[in-house]
Each structure stands twice: as structure tokens, then as C-alpha cells.
Amino acid sequence: MEAGAGSSSAPKLVAACVIGGIVLGASVVALHLAGPVAIPALPPVDALRRRFRRGRRRPVRVYMDGCFDMMHYGHCNALRQAHALGDELIVGVVSDDEITANKGPPVTPLHERLIMVRAVKWVHDVIPDAPYAITEDFMNKLFNEYNIDYIIHGDDPCLLPDGTDAYALAKKAGRYKQIKRTEGVSTTDIVGRMLLCVRERSASDSHNHSSLQRQFSHGHGQKIDDSGSGSGTRISHFLPTSRRIVQFSNSRGPGPDSRIVYIDGAFDLFHAGHVEILRLARELGDFLLVGIHTDQTISSTRGPHRPIMNLHERSLSVLACRYVDEVIIGAPWDVSKDMITTFNISLVVHGTIAENMDFMKDDLNPYAVPRAMGIYRRLESPLDITTSTIIRRIVANHEAYQGPGPDSRIVYIDGAFDLFHAGHVEILRLARELGDFLLVGIHTDQTISSTRGPHRPIMNLHERSLSVLACRYVDEVIIGAPWDVSKDMLCMHSSKIEHDIYATPAKALLTAIIDFRYRLTDTITTFNISLVVHGTIAENMDFMKDDLNPYAVPRAMGIYRRLESPLDITTSTIIRRIVANHEAYQKRNEKKEASEKKYYDSKSFVNGE
């Protein structure tokens, strides 16, 4: 029976193969007669990955938090990288109170920072008033309420005031991922550029130019960028690449019937005012084209100390905005008919709030052509914010941050603090115990060279300042302090405080960027100093006998005191130790070489052995 069944199935199999062959042959003939047929290409790998993720139960949600104060393209690039690690990026924006408690008052308030973060094209949603440190309760809230899969942060360390890792809990839970920090930019760097801009302008506006010594601590000239713009604020280390521009760009262009809206400007220190006017402009059409002026154009119209951010930095900030479809990097000042025709521009717009609106009255109005064509429109700017607004906030915060209280007993001590050592630490400890606020003056490289020889200091002014700032006993420093302690410096005169070069908040580290480059020798911040001290151990105490004793004024005022130095250590002590160690090292090597030579000389080698 089984054999019969097998023999009867054989003819069926043959018949099925024959019929299949006929169908296949007919299909081939039909395709041939129909001509070439377009076969759809396979989607790219990234698209397949997204399709696979969408096929899952829910999208991968990632969380990244930050202050996002004075938001720049470095922040945007971090958000772009974070978004690439998931499907939806949720961003926590730290509250004003939390920032003030941990870092000092923010430059931009929370509502402006929320506008900036929401405008970034890679952000899916925002959590306002996020905590500065991710506690276990908040982490569980992220995982359970917001369905966060991973917490993201940059590869730079983020430590809490107690020295612990802010993301330790997320790492322990196995829900932490890391991205690369964007090199060449930081908020501190941008703050430094702004302060430098303000101080250079203040110096150039002074009627007594001869009293100003504008020089680097190393004696080098002013640093100018390679673009030849002539601006004195060119200290950016940003190196643009085509790949980074592509990463920030949109892949789509305007359609044939698109209504293209054009808006141009400097977009320096990209802020909430820029975002809001771009949003309004985008609502007037299908495609928003943004023209970004060159550094040279901005310098010629707004002064030699602008822009703060260079052309490529400004371009990336604008490209990251979700309302922007395309940018013209280095757009011309005048909107010409050729430009309107080339880009098929339907409408040219400009806000009512800008740094300077005088050009609208000029005969050379840059919008004369679109106005004549009837395609120009002025938009009411939603926010009264300009780049100058941001700079004024920075200067105000800089002057107010972590200063002494009105009734504080301020103790002042100065010196070179070269090769910062235990002797320095101990004398600073004693000085701090004598008051409520310790102000430390750090002499310039030139001052030290003139008093201690041309081979000093070993560490430059910037390096020495940072070493002192790291000391827990120090509240504030004067970077590039004068040699003489004058009466003006000792007594508080509020009229002389504004925009002064020597007001240097210690913890913010802002003037560590600026004051080691420039100093104004005739302008001294006036502090309400109660006591001036100096240790009994120093490199050279001969100056105490001179007629030009730098402490003559506080001595005459009865507020000078010499402190018994706890340790008999000076910079020369450290140098002698280094030299002695080096000499001992050399002697050991010489002795070792002699011993080895004696050993090998006593051996007789045969056949090369």
C-alpha cells in the first residue's frame, strides 16, 4: 500500500514542475515584451533601523539634561548626538534656582532657555525645572513616568559639590550612555570673549590712551583670526568641517511651488529673540531661507569688537533651529534682484528689534530692492532681546557674582604664588582666619621678572591664578594685581567700581580667561579692605626696607600685619629640590653606566657572543 501511494504521487510532482515552468516562462516573456521595469531600491540602513524600532512596542526614549545657559552650537551638537542614540529625545532644563545654587545666577532665565531648547530640531519634548543632580527619586520618575530608556551625558566629568559623580545612579542601573563633548566651544569661553569685547571697547573709548598697557602676559601681540576681519575678539578655536555642517543641515530643499521666505542678520550669540522671529518668519511660507552675514560685514556695521561668535559658529546655531530650512553662509548685506531671482524668494522680512535700525533710513537701505518689488515686510519682534542685552547681563552677573557682603572683613594678601606649594597654602589659611573674605592679588609675569630675575616666573600668570583659585581658603583673586597697595585700592568708592578690570570673581573662573591677556595699569578696583597681610618667609624681603615699600600705605593706615609663616618653604626651595633630585639622578645614571662598562669590559666575547 505504501509503495502504491509513492508511485501515484510521482506523476503529480512531474505535472506540478511542468506547470510551474510554463508559468515562469510566460512571466519572463511578459516582462521582456513590457520593456525595462524600475525595481525599487532598498532603503538605507538607518531607515531600516528606524522602521525596525517603529515595529517594536514603543520608541526608544532618551533623556539629557543641562542648564543650556547662553545656548550655543556645542549644546546643539550634544542634543544631536543624544537623539541619534534613540528615537525620541526628552530634555530636562535645570531651574534658575538650581543653577544659582550650584553655579551662580544664569544669564538667560528659564523661559528663554525653554524657548531655545524647544526650538532645537532634534528635541521631542522638554521637562522644565529639572534638578541639577539626578536623585534616585527623579531617576525612577524618568524611568516610570516618562518611559525613559537611557540617560545621556557628555564624556566630560560632571561632579557635584561633594565630589561625587552626578550620574553615578544611572550608571549603576545600567541605563547610562555617553556622547562626545564638542571641542572648541564652551559657555565659559564665550563669556570670556564677551568680557574681552567690553573691556577692549572701554579701553578704546578712553581719552587717555597713553595710560593703557594692552598686552598679553607673555608679551605677545593681540590674537587675530585668519579671516582678516580685524576684530579684537577672535579667540575662537572652532574648526568647521563640511561633515559637521551636513550633520546640522536639512536634507530637503524647497518644492517647485514653495513660498520661500528670506530673513537675514548677524544672529550673534543666538538667543530666544532670534528663535521667536524665525518662528514668525517660517509661519509666512513653506520654506525659510536665512542669510548670515560675514564677520567683516558685522564688524563694519556694529564695531570692531563684533561679532562674538564667528561666521561658522553662528551658522551652526541657526541651522540647529527647527524653523530654519536652509542658510546662506556669508550672505551679502544688500538683498539684490539677482539674489531674489536665484533663490526664488517670495517674501523678505525683518524684525522690529535689532542692534541698530538706522540703516533703514539710509539711502543705501539693504532692503531697497524687495521694498520696491513689494515683497518686503517688517515683523513685530515678540521679544525685546538683542546680542547687547545678553552682553549686559553677562557683565552684570560677572560683577555681582560671589562678592563679599557689605559688612565683611576683607583680608588682602598678594604675591607671585609661583610653583604653588604647601608654604603658600598655609599662609593663605592663616590669612583667611583673620577675616570673612580673603582677596588674593597675583602679580603679573612682568612684575615678577623685574623683581626676581628674567628667568622667573616658572608658571605664567594664568597657571598661577588657577592654582590659587583652586585653594579652599581663597574667596577672590585679582589677576594681574599691582605691585603697590594703594589707598584707592584699600578704600571703597562705589563710583569707581563699574566695569573695572580687577574685579575677578574667583569661583566663576571667568576672568581667568580674560585678565591674563589684558590689564589696565591705571584702573584699580577699589575694595573695602580691612587688613593687608604678608608672611615672614618670601623669596626676597629686601623691598620691606626700601623707600618704595609696596605696603607703605596700609602700614601708614595701621591695617598692615606680618604673619609668621608656618613653613619655611619658598619657590626657590622647590627649585633646589628639583635640581638636587636631578643631580642625584644623573649621578646614579653615571655610576650605573660605569658599572655596566666595567662588567662588559671584563668579559671576553667569542664568535660574537
Coordinates of C-alpha atoms in Angstrom, one line a residue:
M1 CA 0.0 0.0 0.0
E2 CA 2.8 2.4 0.8
A3 CA 4.6 1.5 -2.4
G4 CA 1.4 2.2 -4.4
A5 CA 1.0 5.6 -2.8
G6 CA 4.6 6.6 -3.6
S7 CA 4.2 5.6 -7.3
S8 CA 1.0 7.5 -7.7
S9 CA 2.5 10.7 -6.3
A10 CA 5.4 10.8 -8.8
P11 CA 3.2 11.8 -11.9
K12 CA 1.7 14.6 -9.8
L13 CA 5.1 16.0 -8.9
V14 CA 6.2 15.9 -12.6
A15 CA 2.9 17.7 -13.6
A16 CA 3.5 20.4 -11.0
C17 CA 7.0 21.1 -12.2
V18 CA 5.9 21.3 -15.8
I19 CA 3.0 23.8 -14.9
G20 CA 5.4 25.9 -12.8
G21 CA 7.9 26.1 -15.6
I22 CA 5.2 27.2 -18.1
V23 CA 4.1 30.0 -15.7
L24 CA 7.7 31.2 -15.1
G25 CA 8.4 31.2 -18.8
A26 CA 5.3 33.2 -19.5
S27 CA 6.3 35.7 -16.9
V28 CA 9.7 36.2 -18.4
V29 CA 8.2 36.7 -21.8
A30 CA 5.7 39.2 -20.5
L31 CA 8.5 41.2 -18.7
H32 CA 10.6 41.2 -21.9
L33 CA 7.7 42.5 -24.0
A34 CA 6.8 45.2 -21.4
G35 CA 10.3 46.7 -21.6
P36 CA 12.5 47.8 -18.6
V37 CA 10.8 47.9 -15.2
A38 CA 12.1 50.1 -12.4
I39 CA 12.9 48.0 -9.4
P40 CA 12.5 49.9 -6.1
A41 CA 15.9 50.4 -4.3
L42 CA 16.3 49.0 -0.8
P43 CA 16.0 51.7 1.9
P44 CA 19.3 52.8 3.6
V45 CA 20.4 51.0 6.8
D46 CA 19.4 53.9 9.1
A47 CA 15.9 53.9 7.6
L48 CA 15.6 50.1 8.2
R49 CA 16.7 50.6 11.8
R50 CA 14.1 53.3 12.3
R51 CA 11.4 51.0 10.7
F52 CA 12.5 48.2 12.9
R53 CA 12.2 50.4 16.0
R54 CA 8.8 51.6 14.9
G55 CA 7.8 47.9 14.6
R56 CA 8.6 47.5 18.3
R57 CA 6.1 48.1 21.0
R58 CA 7.2 51.7 21.6
P59 CA 10.1 54.1 20.5
V60 CA 13.4 54.3 22.4
R61 CA 13.3 57.4 24.6
V62 CA 16.5 59.0 25.8
Y63 CA 16.9 61.8 28.3
M64 CA 19.5 64.5 28.5
D65 CA 19.6 67.4 30.9
G66 CA 21.5 70.7 31.3
C67 CA 21.4 74.3 32.1
F68 CA 21.6 75.4 28.5
D69 CA 22.5 78.9 29.5
M70 CA 23.6 81.0 26.6
M71 CA 22.9 78.1 24.3
H72 CA 25.5 77.6 21.6
Y73 CA 26.2 75.1 18.8
G74 CA 28.1 72.9 21.3
H75 CA 24.8 72.3 23.2
C76 CA 23.0 71.7 19.9
N77 CA 25.6 69.1 18.8
A78 CA 25.3 67.3 22.1
L79 CA 21.5 67.1 21.6
R80 CA 22.0 65.9 18.1
Q81 CA 24.3 63.1 19.3
A82 CA 21.9 62.2 22.1
H83 CA 19.0 62.0 19.6
A84 CA 21.0 59.6 17.5
L85 CA 21.0 57.1 20.4
G86 CA 17.2 56.7 20.4
D87 CA 14.0 57.7 18.7
E88 CA 12.7 60.5 20.9
L89 CA 14.9 62.9 22.9
I90 CA 13.5 64.3 26.1
V91 CA 15.5 67.3 27.5
G92 CA 15.5 68.4 31.1
V93 CA 16.2 72.1 31.6
V94 CA 17.5 73.0 35.1
S95 CA 15.7 75.7 37.0
D96 CA 17.1 79.1 37.8
D97 CA 17.3 78.4 41.5
E98 CA 19.2 75.2 41.0
I99 CA 21.7 76.9 38.7
T100 CA 22.2 79.8 41.1
A101 CA 22.8 77.4 44.0
N102 CA 25.3 75.3 42.1
K103 CA 27.0 77.6 39.5
G104 CA 25.8 81.2 40.1
P105 CA 23.0 83.1 38.5
P106 CA 22.2 82.2 34.9
V107 CA 22.5 84.7 32.1
T108 CA 19.2 83.7 30.4
P109 CA 16.1 83.0 32.6
L110 CA 14.3 79.7 32.4
H111 CA 11.5 80.8 30.0
E112 CA 14.2 81.9 27.5
R113 CA 16.2 78.7 27.9
L114 CA 13.0 76.7 27.3
I115 CA 12.4 78.6 24.0
M116 CA 15.9 77.8 22.9
V117 CA 15.8 74.1 23.8
R118 CA 12.3 73.6 22.3
A119 CA 13.5 75.2 19.0
V120 CA 16.3 72.6 18.5
K121 CA 15.2 70.3 15.7
W122 CA 16.3 67.1 17.5
V123 CA 14.3 67.7 20.7
H124 CA 11.0 65.8 21.0
D125 CA 9.9 67.2 24.4
V126 CA 11.1 69.2 27.3
I127 CA 11.0 68.8 31.1
P128 CA 11.2 72.3 32.8
D129 CA 12.6 72.8 36.3
A130 CA 14.7 69.7 36.1
P131 CA 17.0 69.1 39.1
Y132 CA 20.7 69.8 38.8
A133 CA 21.6 66.4 40.3
I134 CA 19.7 63.3 39.3
T135 CA 18.5 61.8 42.5
E136 CA 17.2 58.3 42.9
D137 CA 13.6 59.6 43.1
F138 CA 13.9 61.7 40.0
M139 CA 15.6 58.8 38.1
N140 CA 12.8 56.5 39.0
K141 CA 10.3 59.2 37.8
L142 CA 12.2 59.4 34.4
F143 CA 12.0 55.6 34.0
N144 CA 8.4 55.1 35.2
E145 CA 6.5 58.2 34.3
Y146 CA 8.4 59.5 31.2
N147 CA 9.3 56.0 30.0
I148 CA 13.0 56.9 29.6
D149 CA 15.2 54.1 28.4
Y150 CA 18.6 55.8 28.8
I151 CA 20.1 58.8 30.4
I152 CA 22.7 60.6 28.2
H153 CA 25.6 62.9 29.1
G154 CA 28.9 64.0 27.6
D155 CA 32.3 62.5 28.2
D156 CA 33.4 65.5 30.4
P157 CA 33.1 64.8 34.1
C158 CA 30.1 66.2 36.0
L159 CA 30.8 66.3 39.7
L160 CA 28.5 67.5 42.5
P161 CA 29.8 69.9 45.2
D162 CA 30.6 66.9 47.4
G163 CA 32.8 65.5 44.6
T164 CA 30.5 62.6 43.6
D165 CA 29.5 61.7 40.1
A166 CA 26.2 63.3 39.2
Y167 CA 25.3 60.3 37.0
A168 CA 26.5 57.5 39.3
L169 CA 23.0 56.2 39.9
A170 CA 22.2 56.0 36.2
K171 CA 25.5 54.2 35.6
K172 CA 24.8 51.7 38.4
A173 CA 21.3 51.0 36.9
G174 CA 22.9 50.2 33.5
R175 CA 20.8 53.0 31.9
Y176 CA 23.6 55.4 31.1
K177 CA 25.1 56.3 27.7
Q178 CA 27.8 58.7 26.8
I179 CA 28.4 61.1 23.9
K180 CA 31.5 63.1 22.9
R181 CA 31.9 66.7 24.0
T182 CA 32.1 69.3 21.2
E183 CA 35.6 70.7 21.2
G184 CA 36.4 74.3 20.6
V185 CA 33.5 75.9 22.4
S186 CA 32.2 76.3 26.0
T187 CA 29.9 78.8 27.8
T188 CA 33.0 80.0 29.8
D189 CA 34.9 80.6 26.5
I190 CA 32.0 82.7 25.1
V191 CA 31.7 84.6 28.3
G192 CA 35.4 85.3 28.1
R193 CA 35.0 86.7 24.6
M194 CA 32.2 89.0 25.7
L195 CA 34.1 90.4 28.6
L196 CA 37.1 90.9 26.4
C197 CA 34.9 92.7 24.0
V198 CA 33.5 95.0 26.7
R199 CA 37.0 95.8 28.1
E200 CA 38.6 96.4 24.8
R201 CA 35.8 98.8 23.9
S202 CA 36.1 100.5 27.2
A203 CA 39.8 100.9 26.7
S204 CA 39.4 102.2 23.1
D205 CA 36.8 104.8 24.3
S206 CA 39.2 106.2 26.9
H207 CA 40.6 109.7 26.3
N208 CA 43.9 108.8 27.9
H209 CA 45.2 106.1 25.6
S210 CA 48.8 106.5 26.9
S211 CA 47.8 105.2 30.3
L212 CA 46.7 101.8 28.9
Q213 CA 49.0 98.9 28.6
R214 CA 47.2 96.3 26.5
Q215 CA 49.5 93.3 26.4
F216 CA 49.5 89.6 26.9
S217 CA 51.1 88.1 29.9
H218 CA 53.7 86.5 27.7
G219 CA 54.3 89.8 25.8
H220 CA 52.7 88.6 22.6
G221 CA 50.6 90.8 20.5
Q222 CA 46.9 90.6 20.0
K223 CA 45.5 87.4 18.6
I224 CA 43.6 87.9 15.3
D225 CA 41.8 85.2 13.4
D226 CA 42.8 84.1 9.9
S227 CA 39.7 85.6 8.3
G228 CA 41.3 89.0 8.4
S229 CA 38.3 90.7 9.9
G230 CA 40.4 92.8 12.2
S231 CA 38.2 92.2 15.2
G232 CA 39.9 92.0 18.5
T233 CA 37.7 89.3 19.9
R234 CA 38.9 86.5 17.6
I235 CA 39.8 83.9 20.2
S236 CA 37.6 81.1 18.9
H237 CA 39.2 77.6 18.5
F238 CA 36.3 76.3 16.4
L239 CA 37.4 74.4 13.2
P240 CA 34.4 74.0 10.9
T241 CA 34.2 70.8 8.7
S242 CA 31.8 70.0 5.9
R243 CA 30.7 66.9 7.8
R244 CA 29.5 69.0 10.7
I245 CA 27.6 71.3 8.5
V246 CA 25.9 68.4 6.8
Q247 CA 25.0 66.9 10.2
F248 CA 23.2 70.1 11.1
S249 CA 21.6 70.7 7.7
N250 CA 18.2 69.6 6.5
S251 CA 18.1 67.1 3.6
R252 CA 15.1 68.7 1.9
G253 CA 15.0 71.6 -0.4
P254 CA 12.1 73.8 -1.5
G255 CA 9.5 72.4 -3.8
P256 CA 8.7 74.0 -7.2
D257 CA 5.7 75.9 -5.9
S258 CA 7.1 76.6 -2.4
R259 CA 6.6 80.1 -0.9
I260 CA 10.2 80.9 0.2
V261 CA 10.6 83.5 3.0
Y262 CA 14.0 85.2 3.4
I263 CA 15.4 86.8 6.6
D264 CA 19.0 87.8 7.3
G265 CA 21.1 89.1 10.1
A266 CA 24.2 88.5 12.3
F267 CA 22.5 86.0 14.7
D268 CA 25.4 86.6 17.1
L269 CA 25.1 84.8 20.5
F270 CA 22.0 83.1 19.1
H271 CA 19.2 83.8 21.6
A272 CA 15.5 83.5 22.3
G273 CA 14.8 86.7 20.4
H274 CA 16.3 85.2 17.2
V275 CA 14.3 82.0 17.7
E276 CA 11.0 83.8 18.0
I277 CA 11.4 86.0 14.9
L278 CA 12.5 82.9 12.9
R279 CA 9.3 81.2 14.1
L280 CA 7.1 84.0 12.9
A281 CA 9.0 84.2 9.6
R282 CA 8.6 80.5 9.0
E283 CA 4.8 80.7 9.5
L284 CA 4.6 83.1 6.5
G285 CA 5.7 80.5 4.0
D286 CA 6.6 76.9 3.2
F287 CA 10.4 77.3 3.3
L288 CA 12.6 79.6 5.4
L289 CA 15.9 80.7 4.0
V290 CA 18.2 82.5 6.4
G291 CA 21.1 84.7 5.4
I292 CA 24.0 85.0 7.8
H293 CA 26.3 88.0 7.4
T294 CA 30.1 87.7 7.4
D295 CA 32.3 88.7 10.3
Q296 CA 33.7 91.6 8.2
T297 CA 30.2 92.9 7.4
I298 CA 29.2 92.8 11.1
S299 CA 32.5 94.5 12.2
S300 CA 31.9 97.3 9.7
T301 CA 28.4 97.9 10.8
R302 CA 28.5 97.2 14.6
G303 CA 32.1 97.9 15.6
P304 CA 35.5 96.2 15.5
H305 CA 34.7 94.1 18.6
R306 CA 31.8 92.2 17.0
P307 CA 30.8 89.5 16.3
I308 CA 31.5 87.5 19.4
M309 CA 30.9 84.2 17.5
N310 CA 32.5 83.7 14.1
L311 CA 30.6 83.0 10.9
H312 CA 30.6 79.2 11.1
E313 CA 29.7 79.1 14.7
R314 CA 26.7 81.4 14.1
S315 CA 25.7 79.3 11.0
L316 CA 25.6 76.1 13.0
S317 CA 23.4 77.7 15.8
V318 CA 20.9 78.8 13.2
L319 CA 21.0 75.5 11.3
A320 CA 20.0 73.7 14.5
C321 CA 16.8 75.7 14.8
R322 CA 13.7 73.6 13.7
Y323 CA 12.2 76.6 12.0
V324 CA 15.1 77.0 9.5
D325 CA 15.2 75.1 6.3
E326 CA 18.4 76.4 4.8
V327 CA 21.0 79.1 5.3
I328 CA 23.3 81.2 3.2
I329 CA 26.6 81.2 4.9
G330 CA 28.2 84.7 4.3
A331 CA 25.1 86.4 2.9
P332 CA 25.5 89.8 1.2
W333 CA 24.4 92.9 3.1
D334 CA 22.2 94.1 0.2
V335 CA 19.3 91.9 -0.9
S336 CA 19.6 92.2 -4.7
K337 CA 17.2 91.4 -7.5
D338 CA 19.6 88.7 -8.7
M339 CA 19.5 87.1 -5.3
I340 CA 15.7 87.2 -5.2
T341 CA 15.5 85.6 -8.6
T342 CA 18.2 82.9 -7.9
F343 CA 16.6 81.7 -4.8
N344 CA 13.0 82.3 -6.0
I345 CA 12.3 84.4 -2.9
S346 CA 8.6 85.3 -2.4
L347 CA 8.9 87.4 0.7
V348 CA 11.8 89.3 2.6
V349 CA 11.2 90.0 6.3
H350 CA 13.0 91.8 9.1
G351 CA 12.1 92.2 12.8
T352 CA 11.4 95.5 14.6
I353 CA 14.1 94.7 17.3
A354 CA 17.7 94.8 16.2
E355 CA 21.1 96.1 17.4
N356 CA 20.8 99.1 15.1
M357 CA 17.9 100.1 12.8
D358 CA 19.5 103.3 11.5
F359 CA 20.3 101.6 8.1
M360 CA 16.5 101.7 7.4
K361 CA 16.8 105.5 7.0
D362 CA 19.9 105.4 4.8
D363 CA 19.9 105.9 1.0
L364 CA 21.7 102.6 0.9
N365 CA 19.0 100.7 2.6
P366 CA 19.8 97.0 2.1
Y367 CA 16.1 96.2 1.6
A368 CA 15.5 98.8 -1.1
V369 CA 15.1 96.3 -3.9
P370 CA 12.5 94.0 -2.1
R371 CA 10.6 97.1 -0.9
A372 CA 10.4 98.4 -4.5
M373 CA 9.2 95.0 -5.6
G374 CA 6.5 95.0 -2.9
I375 CA 7.8 91.8 -1.3
Y376 CA 9.3 93.3 1.9
R377 CA 7.6 93.1 5.3
R378 CA 8.5 94.1 8.8
L379 CA 7.6 91.7 11.6
E380 CA 6.8 92.7 15.2
S381 CA 9.5 91.1 17.2
P382 CA 8.0 89.0 20.0
L383 CA 10.9 89.5 22.5
D384 CA 12.9 92.7 23.1
I385 CA 16.3 90.9 23.2
T386 CA 19.4 91.7 21.3
T387 CA 23.0 90.5 21.5
S388 CA 23.8 93.6 23.5
T389 CA 21.1 92.5 26.0
I390 CA 23.0 89.2 26.6
I391 CA 26.3 91.0 26.9
R392 CA 24.9 93.5 29.5
R393 CA 23.5 90.5 31.5
I394 CA 26.9 88.8 31.4
V395 CA 28.7 92.0 32.7
A396 CA 26.1 92.4 35.5
N397 CA 26.4 88.8 36.6
H398 CA 30.2 89.0 36.4
E399 CA 30.3 92.0 38.7
A400 CA 27.8 90.7 41.2
Y401 CA 28.7 87.0 41.5
Q402 CA 30.1 85.9 44.8
G403 CA 31.3 89.2 46.1
P404 CA 31.9 90.0 49.7
G405 CA 29.0 91.1 51.9
P406 CA 28.6 94.7 52.9
D407 CA 29.9 94.1 56.4
S408 CA 32.6 91.5 55.5
R409 CA 36.0 91.9 57.0
I410 CA 38.2 91.6 53.8
V411 CA 41.8 90.4 54.2
Y412 CA 44.2 91.1 51.4
I413 CA 47.4 89.2 50.6
D414 CA 49.5 89.3 47.4
G415 CA 52.5 87.7 45.8
A416 CA 53.8 85.6 42.9
F417 CA 52.5 82.2 44.1
D418 CA 54.9 80.6 41.6
L419 CA 55.1 76.7 41.8
F420 CA 52.2 76.8 44.2
H421 CA 53.3 74.8 47.3
A422 CA 52.5 74.0 50.9
G423 CA 54.1 77.2 52.2
H424 CA 51.6 79.2 50.1
V425 CA 48.6 77.1 51.3
E426 CA 49.5 77.5 55.0
I427 CA 49.9 81.3 54.8
L428 CA 46.6 81.6 52.9
R429 CA 45.0 79.5 55.6
L430 CA 46.2 81.9 58.4
A431 CA 45.2 84.9 56.4
R432 CA 41.7 83.6 55.8
E433 CA 41.3 83.0 59.6
L434 CA 41.7 86.7 60.2
G435 CA 38.5 87.8 58.3
D436 CA 35.4 86.8 56.5
F437 CA 36.7 87.1 52.9
L438 CA 40.2 86.5 51.5
L439 CA 41.2 88.5 48.5
V440 CA 44.5 87.4 46.8
G441 CA 46.5 89.6 44.5
I442 CA 48.6 87.7 41.9
H443 CA 51.4 89.7 40.3
T444 CA 52.0 89.8 36.6
D445 CA 54.8 87.9 34.9
Q446 CA 56.5 91.3 34.1
T447 CA 56.4 92.4 37.7
I448 CA 57.9 89.1 38.9
S449 CA 60.6 89.2 36.2
S450 CA 61.6 92.7 37.2
T451 CA 61.9 91.8 41.0
R452 CA 63.2 88.3 40.9
G453 CA 65.1 88.0 37.6
P454 CA 64.5 87.3 33.9
H455 CA 64.0 83.6 34.4
R456 CA 61.0 84.0 36.7
P457 CA 58.2 83.1 37.0
I458 CA 58.3 79.4 36.1
M459 CA 54.5 79.3 35.8
N460 CA 52.7 82.0 33.8
L461 CA 50.0 84.3 35.2
H462 CA 47.1 82.2 34.1
E463 CA 48.6 79.0 35.5
R464 CA 49.4 80.6 38.8
S465 CA 45.9 82.1 39.0
L466 CA 44.2 78.8 38.5
S467 CA 46.3 77.2 41.2
V468 CA 45.4 79.8 43.7
L469 CA 41.7 79.8 42.7
A470 CA 41.6 76.0 43.5
C471 CA 42.5 76.7 47.1
R472 CA 39.6 76.4 49.5
Y473 CA 40.8 79.4 51.6
V474 CA 40.6 81.8 48.7
D475 CA 37.4 83.7 48.0
E476 CA 38.5 86.0 45.2
V477 CA 41.6 86.9 43.2
I478 CA 43.0 89.9 41.4
I479 CA 44.6 88.5 38.3
G480 CA 47.5 90.9 37.5
A481 CA 47.5 92.8 40.8
P482 CA 49.6 96.0 41.1
W483 CA 52.9 95.8 43.0
D484 CA 51.9 98.7 45.3
V485 CA 48.9 98.5 47.6
S486 CA 47.4 102.0 47.1
K487 CA 44.8 103.9 49.1
D488 CA 42.4 103.8 46.2
M489 CA 42.6 100.0 46.3
L490 CA 42.0 99.8 50.0
C491 CA 39.0 102.1 50.3
M492 CA 35.6 101.5 48.7
H493 CA 34.4 104.2 46.3
S494 CA 31.3 102.9 44.6
S495 CA 31.7 105.3 41.7
K496 CA 34.9 103.6 40.6
I497 CA 33.6 100.1 40.6
E498 CA 31.8 99.9 37.2
H499 CA 33.4 97.7 34.5
D500 CA 36.7 97.6 36.4
I501 CA 39.5 95.3 35.1
Y502 CA 40.5 93.9 38.6
A503 CA 37.0 92.7 39.7
T504 CA 37.6 89.0 39.4
P505 CA 35.1 86.5 40.9
A506 CA 37.1 83.5 41.9
K507 CA 34.7 80.6 41.6
A508 CA 33.3 81.5 38.2
L509 CA 36.7 81.5 36.7
L510 CA 35.5 84.0 34.1
T511 CA 38.4 86.5 34.3
A512 CA 40.9 83.7 34.2
I513 CA 40.2 83.7 30.5
I514 CA 40.4 87.5 30.1
D515 CA 42.7 89.1 32.6
F516 CA 45.8 87.0 31.9
R517 CA 45.6 88.6 28.4
Y518 CA 44.9 92.2 29.2
R519 CA 45.2 94.6 32.2
L520 CA 44.7 98.3 32.6
T521 CA 47.5 99.6 34.8
D522 CA 45.9 102.9 35.9
T523 CA 42.5 101.5 36.8
I524 CA 42.3 99.7 40.1
T525 CA 39.2 98.2 41.6
T526 CA 38.5 99.7 45.0
F527 CA 37.9 97.1 47.7
N528 CA 36.8 97.7 51.2
I529 CA 39.9 96.0 52.6
S530 CA 40.2 95.8 56.4
L531 CA 43.6 94.2 56.7
V532 CA 46.7 93.7 54.5
V533 CA 49.0 90.8 55.4
H534 CA 52.3 89.3 54.3
G535 CA 54.2 86.3 55.5
T536 CA 57.7 86.3 57.2
I537 CA 59.0 83.9 54.6
A538 CA 59.4 85.1 51.0
E539 CA 61.9 84.9 48.1
N540 CA 63.2 88.4 48.9
M541 CA 62.2 90.6 51.8
D542 CA 64.6 93.5 50.9
F543 CA 61.7 95.5 49.5
M544 CA 60.5 96.0 53.1
K545 CA 63.5 98.3 53.7
D546 CA 63.1 100.3 50.6
D547 CA 61.6 103.8 50.4
L548 CA 59.3 102.4 47.8
N549 CA 57.8 99.8 50.1
P550 CA 54.7 98.4 48.4
Y551 CA 53.0 98.2 51.7
A552 CA 53.8 101.8 52.9
V553 CA 50.1 102.9 52.5
P554 CA 48.5 100.2 54.6
R555 CA 51.3 100.5 57.2
A556 CA 50.6 104.2 57.5
M557 CA 46.9 103.5 57.8
G558 CA 47.5 100.9 60.6
I559 CA 46.0 98.0 58.7
Y560 CA 49.1 96.1 57.8
R561 CA 50.2 92.9 59.6
R562 CA 53.1 90.4 59.2
L563 CA 52.1 86.8 59.7
E564 CA 54.6 84.2 61.0
S565 CA 54.9 81.8 58.1
P566 CA 54.1 78.2 59.3
L567 CA 56.5 76.6 56.8
D568 CA 60.0 77.6 55.7
I569 CA 59.3 76.9 52.0
T570 CA 59.7 79.2 49.0
T571 CA 59.7 78.7 45.3
S572 CA 63.5 78.6 45.4
T573 CA 63.2 75.7 47.9
I574 CA 61.2 73.7 45.4
I575 CA 63.6 74.6 42.6
R576 CA 66.6 73.5 44.7
R577 CA 64.9 70.2 45.5
I578 CA 64.2 69.6 41.8
V579 CA 67.9 70.5 40.9
A580 CA 69.2 68.2 43.7
N581 CA 67.0 65.3 42.6
H582 CA 68.1 65.8 39.0
E583 CA 71.8 65.9 40.0
A584 CA 71.3 62.7 42.2
Y585 CA 69.6 61.1 39.2
Q586 CA 72.4 62.0 36.9
K587 CA 75.0 60.6 39.4
R588 CA 73.1 57.3 39.7
N589 CA 73.0 57.0 36.0
E590 CA 76.7 57.8 35.7
K591 CA 77.5 55.2 38.4
K592 CA 75.3 52.6 36.7
E593 CA 76.9 53.2 33.3
A594 CA 80.4 52.9 34.8
S595 CA 79.4 49.7 36.5
E596 CA 78.0 48.3 33.3
K597 CA 81.0 49.3 31.3
K598 CA 83.3 47.7 33.8
Y599 CA 81.3 44.5 33.7
Y600 CA 81.3 44.2 29.9
D601 CA 85.0 45.2 29.6
S602 CA 85.9 42.3 31.9
K603 CA 84.1 39.8 29.6
S604 CA 85.7 38.3 26.6
F605 CA 83.3 37.5 23.8
V606 CA 83.9 34.8 21.2
N607 CA 82.2 34.5 17.8
G608 CA 80.0 37.5 18.5
E609 CA 78.6 36.1 21.8

